Amino acid sequence: NWGVSEGLDYENWEELEFDYTQIVNERNGIISRVGLDFGYVADPTGLVATLIDMENKEIFIYDEHYQKGMRNNQIAEMIKYKGLAKERIIADSAEPKSIDEIKILGVYGIKGAQKGKDSILNGIQFLQQFKIYVHPKCTNTLIELSSYIWDKGKDGQQINKPIDYFNHILDALR
């Protein structure tokens, strides 16, 4: 436990082999959502594909993408290639121009995230209500969940803000 704040880290997850089509076919009320966090030079673009079971408070992460240097046309093509173009995709609202461009390129279900005050902490606390299952092929998600670290202030004391590292898939998930 990397000295993180009590109750603000990710401990509610496990790696699990599963068939996402079986979950969709066997459970009622499953919500499919894809999260997208834009990156380019310094940070990777992070995409995470999930199935959400609100009744049982479970999230199944079944696909991801993690790559630096992607232009919007490449992001759109990757989404189409993965068969996610018709899914509801919630993207980082800090880049409305990118969202519009990707929509024009045929990914019509993409829209910007609605962020409020303290959206990072609120998003983490929301996710803590769920048991999160991560498919073994989602290696970057597994690395980020295992490596999430909270930042420290000038006095060396931990603050309620994660460092901007090991968080690109998790930002997309939030």
CSV table of C-alpha atoms in Angstrom, one decimal, residues 33 51 61 76 88 171:
chain,number,residue,atom,x,y,z
A,33,ARG,CA,-19.5,2.1,-21.9
A,51,LEU,CA,-19.6,-3.7,-19.1
A,61,ILE,CA,-13.0,-4.4,-18.3
A,76,ALA,CA,-11.3,6.9,-34.9
A,88,ARG,CA,-21.4,5.1,-26.1
A,171,ASP,CA,-8.9,8.5,-16.1
